[in-house]
């Protein structure tokens, strides 16, 4: 029996039980057998969920890029590490071997050093899905700098907030990016953001689109010029197990994004282990995750997890709809993809199109399908299973979070029987709990509750950068000695889990977490707006669509409402990004409030869901009379 690669359901249960009985021993064995350490750890785990502190493999020393790159050079130097598929289907794909990737990472690491970057410095990376993004991430890790990747679809305001929050002095960006037929201007977004970030002294610019950009003297440099002069010899920085590896921002229910901090050894061990098991990766396979590296899925399952296993990982620059809705399947056929991992929102968008787009390609190379980011509805699951998998490739519905670093709940393909909409079983080492309203754990099956995790796992985020109190408050204060996920879940008769969605005020739109607060903040910036509340409502492609209830200041009453709607969406686009634009805006006389002044989103959610006959008791509201008028307004 191998702990590292599970191949049967019985084996899963054996491994799972072992991982719960002796968690430390379980992870120690995996850490010992599958990774390169410069010094062995003294202590496998130290933890308490009150403070909270969690430390894995203390005393151990290593570098994650030695595990992702150097150790493969002797055995698979010529094997493709990254397979880059550009936006333009007529441009050739780029096969970057392990030895070439190693060289490129070393060169870029030396560029960073030449610009004064030191261990522990935070580097902001704002790049599209091009090889340099993966190279930049690894270059930081090689010299012990902490990367903070910001998804290159975020606005300049969002970028500036993230640069300021973790005090980055360097930004790595590109001139522009290709997305389908569009060319986006990234450098000007960076320039705008940096007006608010005087501490940033260096900007390294990767040229992708070769469009005209402004370069600031002594601040901005072309990456290519620096790489040319840079040596390909860059020894690793030896890192402590708990040294920070990266910060990744995720939106919360209050305005400020949370900089989740991940550390080195535990993150490496867990993402490598889960990659191997969830995707059942074998030598020779070509693995493709369609996420952007700007999200945790891309960090863990495009870069670190696959490379640690010596896999071939596809990186796709474009979009599923360009040049047409067959693009994903064309790429699967062209590169003989064996594992394909995407989001329910992409599946729903493709399922709306003619099925011939799928059927015109040979998808027989596929062995495992994956989905992540939000609950997958039954219809989308069947469409994926029948048309893409031909009922022959198990679907891994993988549940995890930026905070968990790696996949926590998922079937093990070919071992765990799948059921649509169920993420099924916890992976080894993951101890789940469902909690009731009395904050007690609900035992037994066929139950529903708030999803918690009661024992540490190696890849959990260790803190919110610069705000450990908020970390404790958000994740460890709701339930005693538990990590609270913010999600609800049900456990069925056989112990399978089905995630039912967020229980807080985060709305998932097309797989993007939209915190209500920052969007409301943006709306409220409009001079005509008095107050706003946004909620999600079901949307067949995006999962959720956004609905804004807005009360206007008196002076705005007689304005043209359609213009106002446009202006508000424009404001949201510029402050947050196009993903947060409203699908519906209703102007109201007032918003339902509790007596302590909190907006009752629960009621607005019901109205948006067209369930205003199920509002329950609203007599405790401060202003029950506004509810009736909101219901009337919603019907127009
Ligand atoms: C990986 C990622 C986390 C939130 C999480 C859930 C939701 C993610 C699933 C899912 C149902 C899934 N990280 N979520 N995966 N819900 N089934 N398989 O998305 O930090 O961006 O979001 O996403 O609500 O708490 S994330």
XYZ file of C-alpha atoms and ligand atoms in Angstrom:
662
model
C 0.000 0.000 0.000
C 1.301 3.418 -0.864
C 0.174 6.469 1.046
C 1.236 8.643 -1.837
C -0.810 7.181 -4.672
C -4.208 5.691 -3.870
C -5.652 3.246 -6.388
C -8.736 1.628 -4.790
C -11.572 2.675 -2.516
C -10.497 0.221 0.193
C -7.050 1.674 -0.018
C -8.558 5.143 0.366
C -10.320 4.126 3.566
C -7.215 2.458 4.949
C -5.088 5.500 4.175
C -7.787 7.850 5.455
C -8.125 6.042 8.772
C -4.373 6.001 9.215
C -4.194 9.728 8.456
C -6.716 10.455 11.200
C -5.270 8.080 13.774
C -1.693 9.276 13.330
C -1.750 12.520 11.343
C 1.795 13.495 12.150
C 3.191 10.133 11.233
C 1.122 10.120 8.049
C 2.450 13.440 6.743
C 5.971 12.727 7.950
C 6.153 9.574 5.856
C 5.027 11.446 2.756
C 7.401 14.351 3.400
C 10.285 11.929 3.871
C 9.764 9.822 0.786
C 8.804 12.300 -1.898
C 10.737 15.531 -1.434
C 14.244 16.943 -1.246
C 15.159 18.529 2.077
C 18.365 20.389 2.907
C 17.808 19.634 6.572
C 15.316 17.306 8.196
C 12.639 18.760 10.467
C 12.781 18.413 14.245
C 9.062 18.498 14.870
C 6.273 17.495 12.489
C 3.467 19.627 13.913
C 2.803 22.268 16.499
C -0.652 23.785 16.690
C -3.424 25.388 18.622
C -6.546 26.836 17.056
C -6.994 29.466 19.809
C -4.020 31.701 19.091
C -4.114 30.354 16.370
C -0.739 28.907 15.411
C 0.018 26.085 13.017
C 3.562 25.001 12.196
C 4.491 22.011 10.081
C 7.942 20.450 9.714
C 9.662 22.970 11.997
C 13.424 22.932 11.747
C 13.225 21.548 8.224
C 15.046 23.430 5.464
C 14.346 23.308 1.766
C 13.566 25.262 -1.353
C 10.352 24.528 -3.202
C 11.955 25.243 -6.600
C 14.607 22.613 -5.974
C 11.666 20.230 -5.569
C 9.837 21.592 -8.611
C 12.828 21.903 -10.929
C 16.383 20.906 -9.968
C 15.596 17.412 -8.788
C 13.951 16.538 -12.103
C 16.875 17.639 -14.262
C 18.724 14.319 -14.181
C 15.670 12.190 -14.891
C 13.407 14.399 -17.015
C 15.416 17.413 -18.121
C 14.069 17.148 -21.669
C 10.473 16.427 -20.714
C 7.986 19.269 -21.156
C 7.280 20.982 -17.857
C 5.054 23.786 -19.136
C 3.130 23.508 -22.354
C 2.090 27.010 -23.329
C -0.900 27.347 -25.645
C -1.184 30.954 -26.837
C -4.381 32.937 -27.343
C -3.940 32.869 -31.119
C -4.716 29.332 -32.324
C -2.407 29.871 -35.299
C 0.643 30.632 -33.174
C 2.668 27.578 -32.255
C 2.457 26.122 -28.754
C 5.612 26.421 -26.690
C 7.029 23.287 -25.059
C 9.206 24.375 -22.160
C 11.286 21.508 -20.834
C 12.293 21.107 -17.205
C 15.847 22.159 -18.021
C 14.689 25.215 -19.957
C 12.268 26.208 -17.228
C 15.032 25.797 -14.669
C 17.257 28.102 -16.706
C 14.568 30.710 -17.206
C 13.699 30.714 -13.514
C 17.357 31.076 -12.535
C 17.841 33.951 -14.948
C 14.813 35.830 -13.748
C 15.804 35.164 -10.133
C 19.144 36.801 -10.881
C 17.351 39.773 -12.438
C 15.356 40.207 -9.233
C 18.536 39.992 -7.172
C 20.242 42.546 -9.403
C 17.389 44.927 -8.585
C 18.031 44.451 -4.889
C 15.338 41.909 -4.021
C 16.093 40.028 -0.826
C 14.644 37.102 1.045
C 11.314 38.072 2.604
C 10.602 41.004 0.232
C 7.111 41.034 -1.264
C 6.888 41.171 -5.043
C 3.652 41.969 -6.826
C 3.109 40.008 -10.034
C 0.465 41.375 -12.421
C 0.837 39.267 -15.534
C -1.468 37.521 -17.983
C -1.341 33.754 -18.545
C 2.044 33.644 -20.293
C 5.068 31.503 -19.315
C 6.735 34.492 -17.623
C 3.982 34.383 -14.987
C 4.994 30.889 -13.862
C 8.667 31.812 -14.238
C 8.221 34.937 -12.086
C 6.428 32.984 -9.361
C 9.203 30.392 -9.256
C 11.951 33.031 -9.495
C 10.590 34.660 -6.334
C 10.416 31.314 -4.559
C 13.964 30.473 -5.587
C 15.413 33.493 -3.783
C 12.964 33.516 -0.892
C 10.961 36.533 -2.030
C 7.236 36.362 -1.264
C 5.098 36.578 -4.386
C 1.745 38.291 -4.397
C 0.078 37.513 -7.704
C -2.783 39.839 -8.571
C -5.138 38.534 -11.267
C -4.534 40.658 -14.369
C -8.253 41.391 -14.734
C -8.351 43.510 -11.590
C -8.690 47.271 -11.824
C -5.987 49.749 -10.890
C -7.701 50.514 -7.582
C -7.814 46.827 -6.633
C -4.184 46.461 -7.684
C -3.106 49.499 -5.668
C -4.848 48.220 -2.523
C -3.052 44.893 -2.828
C 0.336 46.493 -3.464
C -0.082 48.773 -0.446
C -1.431 46.127 1.897
C 1.702 43.982 1.798
C 4.105 46.823 1.017
C 5.486 45.633 -2.320
C 8.410 47.634 -3.679
C 8.511 45.857 -7.016
C 5.868 45.033 -9.615
C 6.347 42.560 -12.449
C 3.852 43.215 -15.240
C 3.464 43.105 -19.004
C 2.755 45.724 -21.617
C -0.592 44.180 -22.428
C -2.457 40.923 -22.775
C -4.425 38.991 -25.376
C -7.903 37.768 -24.443
C -9.730 36.395 -27.453
C -10.097 39.225 -29.926
C -9.229 41.855 -27.361
C -5.891 43.397 -26.534
C -5.841 44.777 -23.014
C -3.640 47.529 -21.789
C -2.020 46.314 -18.573
C 0.881 48.708 -18.188
C -1.379 51.762 -18.036
C -3.409 50.079 -15.281
C -0.172 49.545 -13.374
C 0.870 53.162 -13.950
C -2.452 54.344 -12.612
C -2.209 52.079 -9.569
C 1.315 53.257 -8.836
C 0.142 56.840 -8.507
C -1.178 55.605 -5.167
C 1.912 53.516 -4.384
C 4.960 55.773 -4.087
C 6.943 53.010 -2.347
C 7.202 50.996 -5.548
C 10.638 51.740 -6.944
C 10.955 49.108 -9.664
C 8.648 47.878 -12.409
C 9.809 45.026 -14.629
C 7.896 44.894 -17.897
C 7.500 41.714 -19.926
C 6.683 42.482 -23.556
C 3.812 40.449 -24.855
C 1.692 42.608 -27.159
C 4.383 45.126 -28.166
C 1.896 47.978 -27.959
C 3.010 51.506 -27.118
C 3.444 52.015 -23.407
C 4.848 54.717 -21.176
C 8.090 53.853 -19.400
C 9.086 55.829 -16.320
C 12.792 56.599 -16.225
C 14.757 54.710 -13.544
C 11.627 52.914 -12.399
C 10.511 50.839 -15.372
C 12.733 48.292 -17.137
C 12.116 45.816 -19.909
C 12.496 42.315 -18.538
C 14.049 41.057 -21.781
C 16.944 43.547 -21.565
C 17.724 42.451 -18.028
C 17.371 38.739 -18.779
C 19.810 39.019 -21.615
C 22.582 40.076 -19.259
C 21.572 37.660 -16.541
C 23.348 34.429 -15.577
C 21.502 31.107 -15.612
C 23.291 30.053 -12.474
C 21.287 30.876 -9.378
C 21.755 28.788 -6.246
C 18.630 28.264 -4.169
C 17.972 30.283 -1.061
C 17.654 27.799 1.753
C 14.274 28.364 3.393
C 12.918 27.384 6.768
C 9.824 25.182 6.560
C 7.600 27.965 7.894
C 9.128 30.804 5.882
C 6.458 32.613 3.821
C 6.098 31.441 0.232
C 3.319 33.684 -1.022
C 0.432 35.981 -0.272
C -2.783 35.663 -2.230
C -5.698 38.030 -1.731
C -9.252 36.855 -1.343
C -12.268 39.049 -0.790
C -13.943 39.097 2.556
C -17.268 40.287 3.873
C -15.795 43.611 4.952
C -14.209 46.006 2.500
C -10.553 45.107 2.729
C -9.270 42.042 0.860
C -7.552 39.412 2.985
C -3.929 38.645 2.157
C -3.785 34.938 2.881
C -0.219 33.969 3.758
C 1.054 30.534 2.790
C 4.326 29.051 3.974
C 6.813 26.750 2.320
C 7.065 23.116 3.404
C 3.496 22.232 4.343
C 2.115 23.891 1.229
C 4.565 21.973 -0.962
C 3.855 18.587 0.621
C 0.090 19.009 0.527
C -0.300 20.392 -2.993
C 2.048 17.756 -4.435
C 0.232 14.958 -2.609
C -3.249 16.086 -3.578
C -2.256 16.725 -7.190
C -0.996 13.167 -7.519
C -4.107 11.612 -5.997
C -6.921 13.797 -7.260
C -5.723 13.760 -10.840
C -4.204 10.253 -10.723
C -1.304 11.679 -12.670
C 1.115 9.173 -14.258
C 4.311 9.740 -16.209
C 3.570 10.705 -19.789
C 0.214 12.306 -18.999
C -0.549 15.846 -20.128
C -2.445 17.729 -17.457
C -4.450 20.901 -18.095
C -6.005 23.224 -15.551
C -7.819 26.126 -17.235
C -7.726 28.423 -14.183
C -5.642 31.579 -14.109
C -2.481 31.492 -11.993
C -3.912 34.599 -10.323
C -6.172 32.295 -8.276
C -5.235 29.642 -5.730
C -6.210 26.890 -8.169
C -3.534 28.126 -10.552
C -0.868 28.494 -7.856
C -1.429 25.000 -6.489
C -2.550 23.069 -9.550
C -0.839 24.701 -12.518
C 2.489 25.554 -10.951
C 3.518 23.980 -7.654
C 1.600 20.676 -7.421
C 2.240 19.507 -10.993
C 5.882 20.616 -11.151
C 6.669 18.985 -7.813
C 5.479 15.733 -9.387
C 7.478 16.193 -12.586
C 4.271 16.563 -14.589
C 3.572 18.268 -17.905
C 1.246 21.188 -17.138
C -0.611 23.113 -19.840
C -0.922 26.894 -19.540
C -3.586 28.498 -21.722
C -3.503 32.208 -22.475
C -6.887 32.570 -24.141
C -10.584 32.149 -23.510
C -12.968 29.221 -24.155
C -14.908 31.171 -26.804
C -12.102 32.221 -29.140
C -11.893 31.692 -32.056
C -15.038 29.682 -31.288
C -16.599 27.564 -28.551
C -14.582 24.533 -29.629
C -11.267 25.948 -28.435
C -10.945 23.885 -25.238
C -11.644 20.671 -27.119
C -9.308 21.586 -29.940
C -6.536 22.005 -27.366
C -7.411 18.709 -25.652
C -7.141 16.934 -29.009
C -3.991 18.757 -30.106
C -1.986 18.071 -26.945
C -3.647 14.763 -26.047
C -4.671 16.087 -22.662
C -5.234 13.344 -20.078
C -6.530 15.380 -17.131
C -8.772 18.384 -17.719
C -9.678 20.666 -14.802
C -12.074 23.602 -15.155
C -14.852 25.556 -13.415
C -18.627 24.979 -13.461
C -19.162 28.430 -14.964
C -17.050 27.472 -18.000
C -18.938 24.202 -18.331
C -22.299 26.005 -18.205
C -21.183 28.531 -20.810
C -20.023 25.781 -23.172
C -23.105 23.645 -22.560
C -25.219 26.511 -23.963
C -23.510 26.177 -27.323
C -23.986 23.567 -30.020
C -22.687 20.189 -28.866
C -20.984 19.801 -32.253
C -18.261 22.042 -30.879
C -17.357 19.172 -28.557
C -18.109 16.326 -30.908
C -15.863 17.519 -33.718
C -12.754 16.737 -31.685
C -11.097 13.542 -30.582
C -11.190 13.600 -26.797
C -10.150 9.988 -26.296
C -6.964 11.001 -24.463
C -9.017 12.183 -21.463
C -8.874 10.040 -18.325
C -9.923 12.386 -15.537
C -12.140 15.485 -15.463
C -12.124 18.013 -12.682
C -14.222 20.933 -11.544
C -13.647 23.606 -8.915
C -14.785 26.992 -7.680
C -18.447 26.652 -6.910
C -21.120 24.015 -6.585
C -21.651 22.291 -9.929
C -25.324 21.929 -10.734
C -26.658 18.593 -11.842
C -27.330 19.605 -15.441
C -23.811 20.876 -15.978
C -22.376 17.756 -14.324
C -24.255 15.478 -16.736
C -23.334 17.577 -19.745
C -19.649 17.374 -18.746
C -19.857 13.663 -18.026
C -21.665 12.727 -21.223
C -20.223 15.053 -23.829
C -16.697 15.605 -22.638
C -16.028 12.458 -20.629
C -18.214 10.188 -22.819
C -19.206 8.610 -19.482
C -15.705 7.219 -19.357
C -13.783 9.784 -17.330
C -14.638 10.206 -13.674
C -15.380 13.780 -12.569
C -13.484 15.060 -9.556
C -15.672 17.762 -8.001
C -12.951 19.353 -5.894
C -13.748 21.628 -2.988
C -11.160 23.950 -1.522
C -10.398 27.599 -0.761
C -7.611 30.152 -1.058
C -7.288 29.619 2.679
C -6.911 25.837 2.500
C -4.161 26.035 -0.133
C -5.036 22.635 -1.572
C -8.018 20.411 -2.378
C -9.800 19.181 0.749
C -12.836 17.267 -0.499
C -12.824 15.302 -3.737
C -13.433 11.876 -5.124
C -10.298 9.922 -5.973
C -10.935 9.115 -9.636
C -11.287 5.390 -10.349
C -11.618 4.720 -6.607
C -14.488 6.820 -5.264
C -17.846 6.319 -7.014
C -19.082 9.768 -8.026
C -22.551 11.286 -7.615
C -23.467 14.525 -9.402
C -23.140 17.641 -7.215
C -21.266 15.782 -4.485
C -17.629 16.587 -3.777
C -17.852 13.234 -1.959
C -15.149 12.462 0.632
C -12.428 14.306 2.522
C -8.910 13.620 1.294
C -6.543 11.844 3.675
C -5.514 14.130 6.516
C -8.695 16.224 6.276
C -10.953 16.019 9.339
C -14.302 17.664 8.643
C -17.110 18.628 10.989
C -20.627 19.954 10.409
C -21.838 22.393 13.054
C -25.347 23.261 14.174
C -26.884 26.553 15.390
C -25.867 25.749 18.958
C -22.269 25.548 17.790
C -22.201 21.820 18.433
C -20.861 19.247 16.042
C -23.564 17.288 14.242
C -22.698 13.630 14.259
C -24.227 10.984 12.049
C -25.354 11.111 8.451
C -28.111 12.768 6.418
C -27.451 16.101 8.104
C -26.782 19.682 7.085
C -24.610 22.270 8.820
C -21.781 24.748 8.668
C -18.627 23.181 7.335
C -15.613 23.231 9.652
C -12.250 21.493 9.821
C -11.115 20.252 13.186
C -7.476 19.353 12.702
C -4.691 21.250 10.913
C -3.527 20.164 7.470
C -0.141 21.122 6.015
C -1.233 23.700 3.419
C -3.532 25.846 5.517
C -2.914 29.610 5.381
C -1.029 30.630 8.507
C -2.372 34.150 8.864
C -3.832 37.152 7.089
C -0.818 39.244 6.198
C -0.439 42.002 8.764
C -3.651 41.162 10.621
C -3.509 38.038 12.728
C -6.511 39.208 14.785
C -8.657 39.267 11.695
C -7.414 35.775 10.840
C -8.524 34.483 14.243
C -11.801 36.390 14.116
C -12.726 35.237 10.626
C -11.825 31.574 10.807
C -11.389 30.456 14.422
C -13.892 32.382 16.518
C -17.233 31.026 15.298
C -16.647 27.546 16.715
C -14.417 26.331 19.484
C -11.181 24.725 18.246
C -12.402 24.645 14.653
C -11.479 26.277 11.380
C -14.745 27.644 9.916
C -14.890 27.587 6.120
C -17.793 29.993 5.575
C -19.608 27.303 3.581
C -22.625 25.187 4.337
C -22.633 21.484 3.520
C -24.744 18.378 3.832
C -23.559 14.865 4.541
C -25.641 12.141 2.927
C -26.472 8.625 4.053
C -23.101 7.196 3.032
C -21.054 10.096 4.352
C -20.583 11.963 1.081
C -20.406 15.748 1.300
C -22.285 18.181 -0.851
C -21.283 21.822 -0.571
C -24.336 24.065 -0.528
C -22.592 27.425 -0.796
C -21.431 30.385 1.227
C -23.184 31.215 4.418
C -21.644 34.678 4.633
C -21.868 37.628 2.320
C -19.585 36.446 -0.411
C -21.238 35.848 -3.777
C -19.568 33.584 -6.297
C -20.027 34.883 -9.829
C -18.502 32.786 -12.595
C -16.203 31.294 -10.018
C -14.994 34.675 -8.775
C -15.618 35.484 -5.141
C -17.312 38.828 -4.913
C -17.475 40.267 -1.429
C -20.605 42.379 -1.121
C -18.933 45.126 0.858
C -16.314 46.390 -1.602
C -18.861 46.428 -4.426
C -21.329 48.357 -2.300
C -18.521 50.709 -1.421
C -17.947 51.355 -5.123
C -21.665 51.908 -5.809
C -21.913 54.284 -2.897
C -19.210 56.421 -4.410
C -21.707 57.620 -7.005
C -22.898 61.076 -5.948
C -26.562 60.203 -6.521
C -26.456 57.061 -4.360
C -27.488 57.090 -0.739
C -27.195 53.456 0.114
C -26.938 50.080 -1.559
C -27.028 46.376 -0.889
C -26.133 43.643 -3.320
C -27.179 40.017 -3.300
C -26.749 37.086 -5.632
C -29.504 35.302 -7.503
C -29.271 32.118 -9.596
C -27.947 32.460 -13.119
C -27.668 29.489 -15.454
C -24.206 30.324 -16.729
C -22.528 32.406 -14.061
C -23.878 30.418 -11.127
C -24.900 33.664 -9.497
C -25.753 37.019 -10.974
C -25.562 40.285 -9.064
C -28.596 42.297 -7.994
C -28.217 45.744 -6.494
C -30.844 47.506 -4.400
C -30.035 51.172 -4.352
C -31.622 54.122 -2.622
C -30.942 57.478 -4.151
C -30.244 60.777 -2.557
C -33.098 63.228 -3.027
C -31.206 65.271 -5.545
C -30.931 62.211 -7.768
C -34.649 61.373 -7.826
C -35.516 62.865 -11.176
C -32.487 61.573 -13.100
C -32.727 59.242 -16.041
C -32.438 55.852 -14.401
C -30.914 54.033 -17.338
C -28.056 56.491 -17.476
C -27.614 56.106 -13.772
C -27.450 52.334 -14.113
C -24.718 52.724 -16.735
C -22.743 55.135 -14.578
C -22.948 52.847 -11.575
C -21.752 49.844 -13.541
C -18.943 51.935 -14.962
C -17.924 52.875 -11.441
C -17.922 49.224 -10.378
C -15.879 48.312 -13.422
C -13.236 50.898 -12.628
C -13.080 50.203 -8.882
C -13.351 46.411 -8.815
C -13.313 45.065 -12.364
C -15.829 43.967 -14.993
C -16.627 40.709 -13.142
C -18.455 42.672 -10.446
C -20.873 44.510 -12.747
C -24.560 44.327 -11.777
C -27.010 42.269 -13.785
C -29.942 44.037 -12.218
C -30.247 47.379 -10.469
C -33.416 48.310 -8.606
C -33.878 51.758 -7.145
C -35.760 51.600 -3.859
C -37.247 53.931 -1.251
C -35.206 52.321 1.497
C -33.434 49.103 2.516
C -34.758 46.704 5.164
C -32.731 47.162 8.353
C -32.367 45.483 11.711
C -32.721 47.623 14.743
C -29.008 47.811 15.148
C -28.912 49.265 11.637
C -27.667 46.226 9.709
C -29.113 45.716 6.265
C -31.112 42.476 6.140
C -29.651 40.912 3.029
C -31.576 37.732 3.746
C -34.810 39.508 2.781
C -33.326 41.078 -0.316
C -31.976 37.688 -1.336
C -35.465 36.175 -1.073
C -36.917 38.936 -3.226
C -34.163 38.519 -5.820
C -34.824 34.768 -5.847
C -38.502 35.522 -6.521
C -39.459 34.043 -3.162
C -41.059 37.085 -1.579
C -43.898 34.909 -0.320
C -41.383 33.239 2.024
C -39.976 36.211 3.877
C -40.841 34.910 7.320
C -41.289 37.270 10.240
C -40.329 40.788 9.275
C -41.946 42.536 12.222
C -38.645 42.975 14.035
C -37.398 45.185 11.254
C -36.797 48.820 11.826
C -38.775 49.660 8.678
C -41.030 46.757 7.602
C -42.999 49.112 5.357
C -40.189 49.370 2.782
C -40.346 45.633 2.070
C -43.707 45.861 0.323
C -42.534 48.616 -1.979
C -39.329 46.717 -2.824
C -41.385 43.657 -3.770
C -43.565 45.805 -6.027
C -40.526 47.430 -7.612
C -38.905 44.057 -8.265
C -41.861 42.950 -10.370
C -41.584 45.830 -12.791
C -10.638 26.958 -5.093
C -11.420 28.212 -4.869
C -13.540 29.307 -2.181
C -15.030 29.086 -2.168
C -15.448 27.991 -1.215
C -16.763 27.554 -1.821
C -16.539 27.671 -3.303
C -14.913 26.044 -4.329
C -16.194 24.323 -4.708
C -16.960 25.335 -4.083
C -18.811 23.974 -4.123
C -16.833 23.092 -5.036
N -10.960 29.032 -3.899
N -16.133 26.383 -3.885
N -14.941 24.798 -4.845
N -18.263 25.160 -3.800
N -18.142 22.962 -4.727
N -16.197 22.079 -5.639
O -12.395 28.445 -5.541
O -11.021 30.936 -2.312
O -11.605 31.339 -4.611
O -13.171 30.196 -3.211
O -15.481 28.627 -3.445
O -17.775 28.434 -1.428
O -15.536 28.473 0.100
S -11.652 30.439 -3.498
